[in-house]
GROMACS .gro file of C-alpha atoms in nm:
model
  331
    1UNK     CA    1   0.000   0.000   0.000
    2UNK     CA    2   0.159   0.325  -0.106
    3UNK     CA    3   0.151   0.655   0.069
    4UNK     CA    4   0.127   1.003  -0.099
    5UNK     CA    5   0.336   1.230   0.120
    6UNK     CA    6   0.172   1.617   0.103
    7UNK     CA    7   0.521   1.805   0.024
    8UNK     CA    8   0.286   2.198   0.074
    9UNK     CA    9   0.433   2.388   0.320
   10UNK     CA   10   0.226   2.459   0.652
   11UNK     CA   11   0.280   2.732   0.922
   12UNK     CA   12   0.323   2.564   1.260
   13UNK     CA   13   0.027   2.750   1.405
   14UNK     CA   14  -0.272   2.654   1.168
   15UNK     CA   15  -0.139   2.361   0.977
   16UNK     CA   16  -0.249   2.556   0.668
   17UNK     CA   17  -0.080   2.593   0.383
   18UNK     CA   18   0.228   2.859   0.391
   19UNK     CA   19   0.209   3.156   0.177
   20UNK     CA   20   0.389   3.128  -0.119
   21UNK     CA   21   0.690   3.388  -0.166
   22UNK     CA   22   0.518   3.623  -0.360
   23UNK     CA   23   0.252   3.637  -0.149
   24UNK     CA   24   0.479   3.712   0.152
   25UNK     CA   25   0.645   3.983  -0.040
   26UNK     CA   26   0.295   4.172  -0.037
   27UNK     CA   27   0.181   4.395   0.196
   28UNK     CA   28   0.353   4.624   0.383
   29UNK     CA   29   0.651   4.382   0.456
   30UNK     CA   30   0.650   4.387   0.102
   31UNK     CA   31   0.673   4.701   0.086
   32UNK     CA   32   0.975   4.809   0.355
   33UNK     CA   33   1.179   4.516   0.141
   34UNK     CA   34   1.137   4.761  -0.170
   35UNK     CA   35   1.245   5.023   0.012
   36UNK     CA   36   1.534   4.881   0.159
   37UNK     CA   37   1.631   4.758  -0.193
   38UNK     CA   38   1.555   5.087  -0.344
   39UNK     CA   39   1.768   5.258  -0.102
   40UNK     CA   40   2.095   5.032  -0.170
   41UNK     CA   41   2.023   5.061  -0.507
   42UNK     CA   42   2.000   5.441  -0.543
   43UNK     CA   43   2.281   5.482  -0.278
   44UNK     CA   44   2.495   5.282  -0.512
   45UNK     CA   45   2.443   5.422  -0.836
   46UNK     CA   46   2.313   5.771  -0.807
   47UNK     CA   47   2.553   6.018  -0.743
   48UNK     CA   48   2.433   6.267  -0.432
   49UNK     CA   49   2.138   5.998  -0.344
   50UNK     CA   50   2.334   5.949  -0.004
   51UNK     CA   51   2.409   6.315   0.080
   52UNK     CA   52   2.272   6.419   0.430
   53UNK     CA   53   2.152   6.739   0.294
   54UNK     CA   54   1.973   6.502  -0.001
   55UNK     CA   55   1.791   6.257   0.263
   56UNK     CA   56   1.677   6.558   0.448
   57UNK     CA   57   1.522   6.669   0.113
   58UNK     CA   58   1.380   6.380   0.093
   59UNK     CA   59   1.253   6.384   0.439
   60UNK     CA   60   1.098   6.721   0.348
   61UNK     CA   61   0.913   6.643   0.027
   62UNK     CA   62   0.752   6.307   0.188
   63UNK     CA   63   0.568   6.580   0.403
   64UNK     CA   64   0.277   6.663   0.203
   65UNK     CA   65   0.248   6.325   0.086
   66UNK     CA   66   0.250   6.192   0.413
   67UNK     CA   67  -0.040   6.357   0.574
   68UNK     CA   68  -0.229   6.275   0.304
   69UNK     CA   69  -0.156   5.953   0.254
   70UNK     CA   70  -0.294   5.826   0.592
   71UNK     CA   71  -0.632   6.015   0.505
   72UNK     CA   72  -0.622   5.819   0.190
   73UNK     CA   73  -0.552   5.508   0.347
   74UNK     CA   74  -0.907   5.486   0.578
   75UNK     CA   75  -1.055   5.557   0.275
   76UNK     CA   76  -0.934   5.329   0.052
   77UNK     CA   77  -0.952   5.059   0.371
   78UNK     CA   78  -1.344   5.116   0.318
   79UNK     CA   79  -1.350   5.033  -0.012
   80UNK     CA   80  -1.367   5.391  -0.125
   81UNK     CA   81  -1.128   5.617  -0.342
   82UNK     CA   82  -1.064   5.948  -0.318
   83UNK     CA   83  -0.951   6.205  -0.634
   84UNK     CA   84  -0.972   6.514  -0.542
   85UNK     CA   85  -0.706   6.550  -0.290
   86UNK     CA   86  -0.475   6.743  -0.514
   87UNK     CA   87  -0.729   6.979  -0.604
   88UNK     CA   88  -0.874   7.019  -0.236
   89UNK     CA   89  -0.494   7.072  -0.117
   90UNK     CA   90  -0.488   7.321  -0.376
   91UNK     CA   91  -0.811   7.541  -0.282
   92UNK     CA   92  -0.680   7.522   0.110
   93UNK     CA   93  -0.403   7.658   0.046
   94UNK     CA   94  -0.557   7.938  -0.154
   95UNK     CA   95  -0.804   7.997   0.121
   96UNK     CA   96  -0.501   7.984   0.423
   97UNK     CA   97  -0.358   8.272   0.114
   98UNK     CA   98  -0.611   8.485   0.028
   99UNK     CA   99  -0.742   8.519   0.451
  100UNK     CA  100  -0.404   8.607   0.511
  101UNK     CA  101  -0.307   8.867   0.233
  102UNK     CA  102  -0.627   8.995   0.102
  103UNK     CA  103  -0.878   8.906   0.410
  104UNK     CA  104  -0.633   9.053   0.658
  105UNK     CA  105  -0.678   8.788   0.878
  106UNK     CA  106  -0.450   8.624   1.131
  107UNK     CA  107  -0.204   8.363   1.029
  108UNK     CA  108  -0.387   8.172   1.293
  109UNK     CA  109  -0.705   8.223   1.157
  110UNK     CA  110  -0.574   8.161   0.822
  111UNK     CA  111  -0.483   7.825   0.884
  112UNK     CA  112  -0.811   7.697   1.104
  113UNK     CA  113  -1.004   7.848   0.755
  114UNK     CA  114  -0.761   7.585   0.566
  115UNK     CA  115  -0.811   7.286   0.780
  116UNK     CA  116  -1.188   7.361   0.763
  117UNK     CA  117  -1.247   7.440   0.395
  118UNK     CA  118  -1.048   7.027   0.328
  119UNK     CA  119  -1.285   6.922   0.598
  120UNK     CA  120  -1.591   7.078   0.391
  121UNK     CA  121  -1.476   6.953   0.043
  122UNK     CA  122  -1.450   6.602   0.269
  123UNK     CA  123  -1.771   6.597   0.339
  124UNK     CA  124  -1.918   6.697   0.055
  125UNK     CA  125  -1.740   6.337  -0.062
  126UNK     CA  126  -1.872   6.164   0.209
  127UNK     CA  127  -2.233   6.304   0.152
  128UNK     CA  128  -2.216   6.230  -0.235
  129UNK     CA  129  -2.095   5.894  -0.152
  130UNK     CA  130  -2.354   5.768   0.107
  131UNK     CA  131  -2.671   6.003   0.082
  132UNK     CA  132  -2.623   6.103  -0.293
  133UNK     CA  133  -2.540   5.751  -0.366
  134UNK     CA  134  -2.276   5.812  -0.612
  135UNK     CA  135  -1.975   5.521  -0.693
  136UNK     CA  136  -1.646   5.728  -0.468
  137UNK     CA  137  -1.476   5.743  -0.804
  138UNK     CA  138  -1.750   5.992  -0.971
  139UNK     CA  139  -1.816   6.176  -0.635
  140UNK     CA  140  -1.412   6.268  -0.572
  141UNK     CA  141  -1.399   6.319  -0.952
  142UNK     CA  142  -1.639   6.576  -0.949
  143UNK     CA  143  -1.480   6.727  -0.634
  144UNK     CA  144  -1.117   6.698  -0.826
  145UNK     CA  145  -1.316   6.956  -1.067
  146UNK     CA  146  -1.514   7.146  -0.828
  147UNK     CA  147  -1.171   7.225  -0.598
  148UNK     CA  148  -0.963   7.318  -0.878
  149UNK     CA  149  -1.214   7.545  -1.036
  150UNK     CA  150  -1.244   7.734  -0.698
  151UNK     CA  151  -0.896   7.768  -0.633
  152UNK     CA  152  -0.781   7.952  -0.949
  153UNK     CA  153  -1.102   8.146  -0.878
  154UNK     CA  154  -1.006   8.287  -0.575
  155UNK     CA  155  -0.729   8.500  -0.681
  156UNK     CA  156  -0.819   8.490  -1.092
  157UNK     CA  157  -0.536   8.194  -1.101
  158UNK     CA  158  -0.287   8.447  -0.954
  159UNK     CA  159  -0.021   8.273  -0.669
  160UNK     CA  160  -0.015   8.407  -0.334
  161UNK     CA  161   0.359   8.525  -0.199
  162UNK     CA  162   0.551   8.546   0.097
  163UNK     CA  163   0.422   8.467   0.451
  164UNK     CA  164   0.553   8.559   0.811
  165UNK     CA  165   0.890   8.448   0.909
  166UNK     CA  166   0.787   8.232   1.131
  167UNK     CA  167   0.591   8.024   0.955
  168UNK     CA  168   0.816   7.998   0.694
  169UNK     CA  169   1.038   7.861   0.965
  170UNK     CA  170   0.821   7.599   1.019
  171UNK     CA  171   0.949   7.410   0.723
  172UNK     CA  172   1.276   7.550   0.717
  173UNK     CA  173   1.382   7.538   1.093
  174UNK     CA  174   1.581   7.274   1.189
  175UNK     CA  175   1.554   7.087   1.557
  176UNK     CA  176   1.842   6.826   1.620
  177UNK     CA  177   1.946   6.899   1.291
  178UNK     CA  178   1.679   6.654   1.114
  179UNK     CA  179   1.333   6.782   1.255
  180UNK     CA  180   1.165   7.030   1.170
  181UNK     CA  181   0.786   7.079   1.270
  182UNK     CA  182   0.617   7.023   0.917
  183UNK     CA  183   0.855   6.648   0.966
  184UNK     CA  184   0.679   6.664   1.331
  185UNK     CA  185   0.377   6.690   1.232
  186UNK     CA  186   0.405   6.414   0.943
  187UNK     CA  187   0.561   6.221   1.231
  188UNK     CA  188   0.220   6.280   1.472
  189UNK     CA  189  -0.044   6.184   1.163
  190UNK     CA  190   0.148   5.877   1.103
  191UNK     CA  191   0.096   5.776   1.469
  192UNK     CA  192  -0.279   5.894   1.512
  193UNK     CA  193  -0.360   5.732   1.237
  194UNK     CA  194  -0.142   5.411   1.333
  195UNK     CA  195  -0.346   5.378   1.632
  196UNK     CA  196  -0.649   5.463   1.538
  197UNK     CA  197  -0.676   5.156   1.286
  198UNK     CA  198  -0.507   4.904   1.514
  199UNK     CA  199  -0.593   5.008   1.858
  200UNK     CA  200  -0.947   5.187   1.790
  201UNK     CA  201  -1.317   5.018   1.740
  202UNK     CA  202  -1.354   5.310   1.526
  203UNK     CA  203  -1.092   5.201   1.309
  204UNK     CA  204  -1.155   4.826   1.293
  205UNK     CA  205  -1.475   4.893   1.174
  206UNK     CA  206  -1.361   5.072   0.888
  207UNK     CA  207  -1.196   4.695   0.801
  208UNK     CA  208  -1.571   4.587   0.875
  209UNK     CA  209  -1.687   4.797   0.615
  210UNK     CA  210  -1.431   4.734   0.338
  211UNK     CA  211  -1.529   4.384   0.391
  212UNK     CA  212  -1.863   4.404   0.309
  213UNK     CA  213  -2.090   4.688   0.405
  214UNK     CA  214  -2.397   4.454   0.393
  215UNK     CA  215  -2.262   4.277   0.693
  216UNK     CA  216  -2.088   4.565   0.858
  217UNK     CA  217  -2.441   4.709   0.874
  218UNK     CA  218  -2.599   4.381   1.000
  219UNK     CA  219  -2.351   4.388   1.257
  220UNK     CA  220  -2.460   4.730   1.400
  221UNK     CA  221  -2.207   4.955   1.247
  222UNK     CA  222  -2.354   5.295   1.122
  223UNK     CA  223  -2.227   5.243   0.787
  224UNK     CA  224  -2.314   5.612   0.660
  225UNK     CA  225  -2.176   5.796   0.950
  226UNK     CA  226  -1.875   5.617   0.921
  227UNK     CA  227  -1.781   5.656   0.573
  228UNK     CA  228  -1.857   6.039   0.537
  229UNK     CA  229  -1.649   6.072   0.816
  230UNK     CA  230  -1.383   5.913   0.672
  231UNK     CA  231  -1.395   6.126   0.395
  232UNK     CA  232  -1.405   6.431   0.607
  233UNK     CA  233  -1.071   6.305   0.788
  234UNK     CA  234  -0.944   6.258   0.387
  235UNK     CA  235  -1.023   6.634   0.311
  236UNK     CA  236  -0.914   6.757   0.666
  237UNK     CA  237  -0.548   6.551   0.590
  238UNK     CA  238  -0.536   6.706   0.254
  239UNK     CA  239  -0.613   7.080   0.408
  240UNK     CA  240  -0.306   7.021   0.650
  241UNK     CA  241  -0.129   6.910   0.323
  242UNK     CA  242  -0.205   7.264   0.169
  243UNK     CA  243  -0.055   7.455   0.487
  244UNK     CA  244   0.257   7.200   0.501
  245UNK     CA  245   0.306   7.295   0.120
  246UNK     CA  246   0.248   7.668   0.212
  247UNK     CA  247   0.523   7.687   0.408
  248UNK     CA  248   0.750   7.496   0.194
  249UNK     CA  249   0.718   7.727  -0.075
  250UNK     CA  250   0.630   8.011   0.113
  251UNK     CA  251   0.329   8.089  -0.129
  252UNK     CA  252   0.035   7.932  -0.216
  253UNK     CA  253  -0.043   7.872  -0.584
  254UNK     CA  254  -0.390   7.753  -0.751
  255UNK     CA  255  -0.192   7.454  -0.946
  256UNK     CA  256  -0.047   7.328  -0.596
  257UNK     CA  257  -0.141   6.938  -0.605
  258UNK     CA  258  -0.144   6.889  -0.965
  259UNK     CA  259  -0.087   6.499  -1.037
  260UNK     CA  260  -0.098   6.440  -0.633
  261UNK     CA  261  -0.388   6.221  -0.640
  262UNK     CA  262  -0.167   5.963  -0.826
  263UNK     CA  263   0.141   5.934  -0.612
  264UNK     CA  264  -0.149   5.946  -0.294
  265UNK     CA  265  -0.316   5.626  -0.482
  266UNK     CA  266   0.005   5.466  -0.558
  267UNK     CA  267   0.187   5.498  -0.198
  268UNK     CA  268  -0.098   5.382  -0.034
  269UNK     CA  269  -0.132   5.052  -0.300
  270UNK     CA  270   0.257   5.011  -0.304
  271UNK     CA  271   0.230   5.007   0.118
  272UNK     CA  272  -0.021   4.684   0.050
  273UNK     CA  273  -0.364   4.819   0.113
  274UNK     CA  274  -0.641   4.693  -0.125
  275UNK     CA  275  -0.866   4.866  -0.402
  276UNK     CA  276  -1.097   4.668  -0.340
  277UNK     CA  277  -1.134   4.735   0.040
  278UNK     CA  278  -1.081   4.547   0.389
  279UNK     CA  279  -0.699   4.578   0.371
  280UNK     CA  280  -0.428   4.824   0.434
  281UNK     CA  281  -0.183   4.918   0.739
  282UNK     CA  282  -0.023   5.260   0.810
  283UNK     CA  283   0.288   5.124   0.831
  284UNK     CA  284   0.249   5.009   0.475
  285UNK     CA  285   0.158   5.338   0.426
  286UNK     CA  286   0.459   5.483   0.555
  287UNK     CA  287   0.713   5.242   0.341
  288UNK     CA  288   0.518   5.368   0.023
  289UNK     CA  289   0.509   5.723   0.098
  290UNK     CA  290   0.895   5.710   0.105
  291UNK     CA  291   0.904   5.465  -0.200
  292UNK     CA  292   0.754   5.703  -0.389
  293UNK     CA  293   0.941   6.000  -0.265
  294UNK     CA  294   1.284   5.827  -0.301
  295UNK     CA  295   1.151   5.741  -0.641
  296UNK     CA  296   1.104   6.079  -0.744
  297UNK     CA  297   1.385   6.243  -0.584
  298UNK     CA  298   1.634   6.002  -0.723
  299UNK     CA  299   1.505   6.011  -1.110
  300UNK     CA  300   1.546   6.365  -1.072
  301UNK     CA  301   1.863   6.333  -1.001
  302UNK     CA  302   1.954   6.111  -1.267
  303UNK     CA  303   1.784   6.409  -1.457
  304UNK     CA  304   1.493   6.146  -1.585
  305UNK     CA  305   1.222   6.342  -1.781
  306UNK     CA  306   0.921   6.443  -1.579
  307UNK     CA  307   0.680   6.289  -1.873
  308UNK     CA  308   0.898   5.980  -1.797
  309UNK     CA  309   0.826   5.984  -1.477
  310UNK     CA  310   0.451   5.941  -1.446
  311UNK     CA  311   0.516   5.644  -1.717
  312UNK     CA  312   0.703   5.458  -1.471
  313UNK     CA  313   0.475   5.584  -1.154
  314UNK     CA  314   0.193   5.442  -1.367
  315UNK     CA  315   0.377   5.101  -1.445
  316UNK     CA  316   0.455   5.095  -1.062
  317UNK     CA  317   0.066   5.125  -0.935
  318UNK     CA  318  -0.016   4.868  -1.220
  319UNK     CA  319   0.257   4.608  -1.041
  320UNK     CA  320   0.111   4.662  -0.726
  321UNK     CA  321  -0.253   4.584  -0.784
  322UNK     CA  322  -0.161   4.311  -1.020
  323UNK     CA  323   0.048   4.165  -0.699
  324UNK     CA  324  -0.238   4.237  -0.483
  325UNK     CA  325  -0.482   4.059  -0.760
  326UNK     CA  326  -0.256   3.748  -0.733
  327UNK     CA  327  -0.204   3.724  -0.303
  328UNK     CA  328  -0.611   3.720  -0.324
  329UNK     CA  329  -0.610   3.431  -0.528
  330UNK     CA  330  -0.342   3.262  -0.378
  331UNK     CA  331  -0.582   3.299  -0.014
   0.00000   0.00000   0.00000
């Protein structure tokens, strides 16, 4: 009598069968291997990549993208999608702008007005999405157009120049010689939103709802509330992105954001959260924020065209949903 000997791998814990290797090399493990390898490989062959004064650059530019990010990554946890977070970044800053040149308002004031009007556009989202009953893709589109139009209408398309010392210096200003408080502040989101999602009911049921909103809602989640809400967080993240960028450049300009929406989409995807909902970590998050940012910064550098560039950003978001496509039908 002959025996068939099962050669699958198991994990010691289930007896199920192991992952295979591309399906551990999803995710946001996935993900921080990438970046490891893209670091070594752009320390190695691009001259200036290693620089202190370069990685602090980079450091600086993952700011914006940051903040963001984590908005877009409870969105896109709920199965959602969110567009118009270049444009919305874009009419912040143009409010935070015109308050504080034309409006004569406070810097203070300025930047509450900012935070607020991303928080508004979010909502709008949110209400399009669960009372208007509109796919996320045509809601956020519309807001993508909506946003942009308003910000070039605020000052006729005109930029917005030079703000207060100090909160110039809050880009600029160095602590420790690495932080500044725009890094600080990427540094805080990360963590709030970190723990919010693990730690949080409020954030496991966003995993509820990605999963299947039918049963999330069986289960006694408000399924409404919680969605427009997590657009309003989006839009509130991408207002904070606006002031960040403010102080970068030390204006504020109606074509801030332009493209944005794609690196947003792609860092979150690259970090190993799902389009189609129910799957996505902040850490993961984090890895494809600087992914993308070390991406950029080091094809500059090697003086790559900027056409070139969202070519290969597109083939890059393409990789990582086809990998995501294949760990789902691995499980």
């Amino acid at each position: 009598m002959s025996t068939t000997i099962d050669t699958t791998p198991t994990t010691q814990a289930t007896g199920r069968p192991a992952p295979h290797w591309y399906t551990r090399l999803t995710g946001s493990g996935g993900a921080f291997v990438g970046l490891a390898a893209l670091f070594v490989v752009l320390s190695l062959t691009t001259p200036g990549f290693f620089s202190s004064s370069n990685l602090l650059n980079v450091l600086d530019q993952a700011t914006v993208l940051s903040v963001i990010a984590v908005g877009a990554t409870a969105v896109i946890i709920t199965g959602g999608i969110d567009l118009s977070v270049g444009s919305v970044l874009a009419l912040s800053t143009m409010v935070l702008g015109w308050l504080s040149h034309d409006g004569g308002f406070p810097m203070w004031i300025a930047i509450l007005a900012a935070l607020a009007t991303g928080a508004l556009a979010g909502l709008a989202n949110g209400l399009g999405v669960t009372l208007g009953k509109l796919p996320p893709f045509i809601a956020t589109l519309a807001m993508f157009s909506i946003a942009r139009g308003l910000a070039n209408l605020i000052t006729d398309g005109r930029q917005i120049i030079g703000y207060p010392d100090w909160f110039f210096q809050l880009s600029s200003n160095r602590y420790i010689g690495v932080l500044s408080v725009t890094v600080l502040v990427m540094i805080v989101t990360f963590a709030i939103g970190g723990i919010y999602l693990k730690r949080r009911p409020g954030g496991r049921s966003l995993y509820a709802i990605g999963g299947g909103k039918d049963v999330a809602r069986l289960a006694g989640l408000k399924v409404k509330k919680i969605t427009t809400m997590t657009y309003v967080w989006a839009g509130l993240l991408a207002g904070l992105g606006g002031v960040i960028l403010a102080t970068r450049l030390n204006s504020s300009q109606p074509s801030a954001g332009t493209g944005l929406e794609l690196d947003v989409i792609a860092a979150v995807v690259i970090g190993g959260a799902s389009l189609n909902g129910g799957t996505g970590r902040i850490a993961g998050t984090i890895a494809g924020v600087f992914i993308m940012g070390m991406l950029r910064n080091g094809l500059n550098l090697l003086g790559v065209s900027p056409f070139l560039q969202q070519i290969f950003i597109g083939l890059v978001i393409a990789l990582a949903v086809m990998a995501d496509v294949l760990q789902r039908r691995t499980k």
